[in-house]
mmCIF file of C-alpha atoms in Angstrom:
data_model
loop_
_atom_site.group_PDB
_atom_site.id
_atom_site.type_symbol
_atom_site.label_atom_id
_atom_site.label_comp_id
_atom_site.label_asym_id
_atom_site.label_seq_id
_atom_site.Cartn_x
_atom_site.Cartn_y
_atom_site.Cartn_z
ATOM 1 C CA UNK A 9 12.791 25.194 18.493
ATOM 2 C CA UNK A 10 10.695 22.090 18.043
ATOM 3 C CA UNK A 11 11.088 18.952 15.992
ATOM 4 C CA UNK A 12 8.047 17.228 14.519
ATOM 5 C CA UNK A 13 7.741 13.670 13.223
ATOM 6 C CA UNK A 14 4.540 12.395 11.625
ATOM 7 C CA UNK A 15 3.340 8.809 11.409
ATOM 8 C CA UNK A 16 0.180 6.891 10.594
ATOM 9 C CA UNK A 17 -0.319 7.595 6.916
ATOM 10 C CA UNK A 18 -1.266 4.887 4.472
ATOM 11 C CA UNK A 19 -3.764 3.723 1.899
ATOM 12 C CA UNK A 20 -7.453 3.259 2.578
ATOM 13 C CA UNK A 21 -10.656 2.905 0.620
ATOM 14 C CA UNK A 22 -13.202 5.690 0.475
ATOM 15 C CA UNK A 23 -15.319 5.756 3.604
ATOM 16 C CA UNK A 24 -12.516 4.381 5.727
ATOM 17 C CA UNK A 25 -10.544 5.927 8.564
ATOM 18 C CA UNK A 26 -6.948 6.727 9.418
ATOM 19 C CA UNK A 27 -5.299 8.273 12.430
ATOM 20 C CA UNK A 28 -2.214 10.422 12.020
ATOM 21 C CA UNK A 29 0.157 11.195 14.849
ATOM 22 C CA UNK A 30 2.834 13.831 15.282
ATOM 23 C CA UNK A 31 5.515 13.495 17.924
ATOM 24 C CA UNK A 32 6.878 16.813 19.143
ATOM 25 C CA UNK A 33 10.267 17.246 20.809
ATOM 26 C CA UNK A 34 12.601 20.109 21.618
ATOM 27 C CA UNK A 35 11.189 23.183 23.349
ATOM 28 C CA UNK A 36 8.889 22.045 26.144
ATOM 29 C CA UNK A 37 8.729 25.352 28.026
ATOM 30 C CA UNK A 38 6.557 27.312 25.610
ATOM 31 C CA UNK A 39 3.090 26.750 24.246
ATOM 32 C CA UNK A 40 2.588 26.310 20.541
ATOM 33 C CA UNK A 41 -0.217 26.427 18.062
ATOM 34 C CA UNK A 42 -0.285 22.926 16.564
ATOM 35 C CA UNK A 43 -1.922 22.014 13.320
ATOM 36 C CA UNK A 44 -2.109 19.920 10.181
ATOM 37 C CA UNK A 45 -1.982 20.965 6.591
ATOM 38 C CA UNK A 46 -1.926 18.937 3.392
ATOM 39 C CA UNK A 47 -0.739 19.241 -0.148
ATOM 40 C CA UNK A 48 -1.842 17.189 -3.099
ATOM 41 C CA UNK A 49 0.206 17.038 -6.327
ATOM 42 C CA UNK A 50 -0.321 20.159 -8.373
ATOM 43 C CA UNK A 51 -2.435 21.840 -5.711
ATOM 44 C CA UNK A 52 -1.940 24.580 -3.157
ATOM 45 C CA UNK A 53 -1.230 23.770 0.451
ATOM 46 C CA UNK A 54 -4.441 23.543 2.454
ATOM 47 C CA UNK A 55 -4.814 24.105 6.182
ATOM 48 C CA UNK A 56 -6.743 21.187 7.668
ATOM 49 C CA UNK A 57 -7.032 21.830 11.391
ATOM 50 C CA UNK A 58 -5.446 23.759 14.233
ATOM 51 C CA UNK A 59 -5.412 23.530 18.015
ATOM 52 C CA UNK A 60 -4.653 26.704 19.913
ATOM 53 C CA UNK A 61 -2.666 27.137 23.103
ATOM 54 C CA UNK A 62 -5.914 27.360 25.066
ATOM 55 C CA UNK A 63 -7.078 24.020 23.621
ATOM 56 C CA UNK A 64 -9.668 25.413 21.221
ATOM 57 C CA UNK A 65 -9.811 23.863 17.756
ATOM 58 C CA UNK A 66 -10.930 24.828 14.287
ATOM 59 C CA UNK A 67 -11.127 23.054 10.940
ATOM 60 C CA UNK A 68 -11.025 23.726 7.248
ATOM 61 C CA UNK A 69 -14.446 23.594 5.607
ATOM 62 C CA UNK A 70 -13.581 20.525 3.544
ATOM 63 C CA UNK A 71 -12.952 18.357 6.620
ATOM 64 C CA UNK A 72 -15.435 19.677 9.168
ATOM 65 C CA UNK A 73 -17.436 16.904 10.757
ATOM 66 C CA UNK A 74 -15.060 14.228 9.469
ATOM 67 C CA UNK A 75 -11.669 15.038 11.009
ATOM 68 C CA UNK A 76 -10.800 15.585 14.659
ATOM 69 C CA UNK A 77 -7.591 17.162 15.935
ATOM 70 C CA UNK A 78 -6.415 16.412 19.450
ATOM 71 C CA UNK A 79 -3.364 16.674 21.664
ATOM 72 C CA UNK A 80 -2.276 14.663 24.664
ATOM 73 C CA UNK A 81 -2.109 16.307 28.068
ATOM 74 C CA UNK A 82 1.651 16.715 27.940
ATOM 75 C CA UNK A 83 1.295 18.337 24.494
ATOM 76 C CA UNK A 84 3.917 15.986 23.127
ATOM 77 C CA UNK A 85 1.703 14.155 20.648
ATOM 78 C CA UNK A 86 -0.705 15.684 18.172
ATOM 79 C CA UNK A 87 -3.262 13.483 16.458
ATOM 80 C CA UNK A 88 -5.625 13.772 13.538
ATOM 81 C CA UNK A 89 -8.475 11.282 13.403
ATOM 82 C CA UNK A 90 -9.777 11.118 9.858
ATOM 83 C CA UNK A 91 -13.131 9.454 9.233
ATOM 84 C CA UNK A 92 -15.326 9.090 6.156
ATOM 85 C CA UNK A 93 -12.289 9.610 3.958
ATOM 86 C CA UNK A 94 -12.791 10.661 0.361
ATOM 87 C CA UNK A 95 -10.485 10.342 -2.660
ATOM 88 C CA UNK A 96 -10.049 14.117 -2.574
ATOM 89 C CA UNK A 97 -8.415 13.763 0.851
ATOM 90 C CA UNK A 98 -5.441 12.131 -0.862
ATOM 91 C CA UNK A 99 -2.377 14.239 -0.113
ATOM 92 C CA UNK A 100 0.823 14.517 1.847
ATOM 93 C CA UNK A 101 -0.125 15.542 5.379
ATOM 94 C CA UNK A 102 2.172 17.709 7.454
ATOM 95 C CA UNK A 103 2.227 18.521 11.138
ATOM 96 C CA UNK A 104 3.167 22.112 11.922
ATOM 97 C CA UNK A 105 3.829 24.299 14.947
ATOM 98 C CA UNK A 106 4.047 28.010 15.716
ATOM 99 C CA UNK A 107 4.896 29.754 18.967
ATOM 100 C CA UNK A 108 1.694 30.664 20.781
ATOM 101 C CA UNK A 109 0.679 34.269 21.430
ATOM 102 C CA UNK A 110 -1.582 34.659 24.448
ATOM 103 C CA UNK A 111 -5.101 35.643 23.442
ATOM 104 C CA UNK A 112 -4.506 35.172 19.717
ATOM 105 C CA UNK A 113 -6.402 32.467 17.854
ATOM 106 C CA UNK A 114 -4.943 30.830 14.759
ATOM 107 C CA UNK A 115 -7.143 29.899 11.801
ATOM 108 C CA UNK A 116 -6.617 26.709 9.786
ATOM 109 C CA UNK A 117 -5.549 28.602 6.676
ATOM 110 C CA UNK A 118 -2.511 29.925 8.559
ATOM 111 C CA UNK A 119 -1.132 26.468 9.396
ATOM 112 C CA UNK A 120 0.874 26.028 6.166
ATOM 113 C CA UNK A 121 2.875 29.136 7.138
ATOM 114 C CA UNK A 122 3.770 27.971 10.652
ATOM 115 C CA UNK A 123 7.483 28.155 11.419
ATOM 116 C CA UNK A 124 8.016 24.457 12.111
ATOM 117 C CA UNK A 125 6.874 21.443 10.136
ATOM 118 C CA UNK A 126 7.556 17.750 9.876
ATOM 119 C CA UNK A 127 8.561 15.695 6.867
ATOM 120 C CA UNK A 128 5.011 14.652 6.083
ATOM 121 C CA UNK A 129 3.114 11.397 5.801
ATOM 122 C CA UNK A 130 1.244 10.238 2.719
ATOM 123 C CA UNK A 131 -2.475 9.523 2.796
ATOM 124 C CA UNK A 132 -4.036 7.840 -0.226
ATOM 125 C CA UNK A 133 -7.773 7.244 -0.497
ATOM 126 C CA UNK A 134 -9.022 5.049 -3.317
ATOM 127 C CA UNK A 135 -12.546 5.069 -4.696
#
């Protein structure tokens, strides 16, 4: 099992940037898919980005070119660099993890269904 704790949320004006972090602890022997999803009030959960066990990444269409997901070498910290933020990016952001399957690539839309998730961190973008 893994434990996930997010940090770095806050309030920013449109066009600004924020960097979210997710500290992972627990199982350090296995590889995991790591990703971010978000949920705004009254809306469905939305997969934002995912990083696979082989290091490849993919993004939801709404954040491509603006957000960057990364992981440190020890795979203990996951980050999400968010640039050119828009009011529609306002949401609770969650870090999530799923046990990696060799040769299988995860898509961003699957991240909300990952087995492990953190408590979330709020991001608010004002116009």
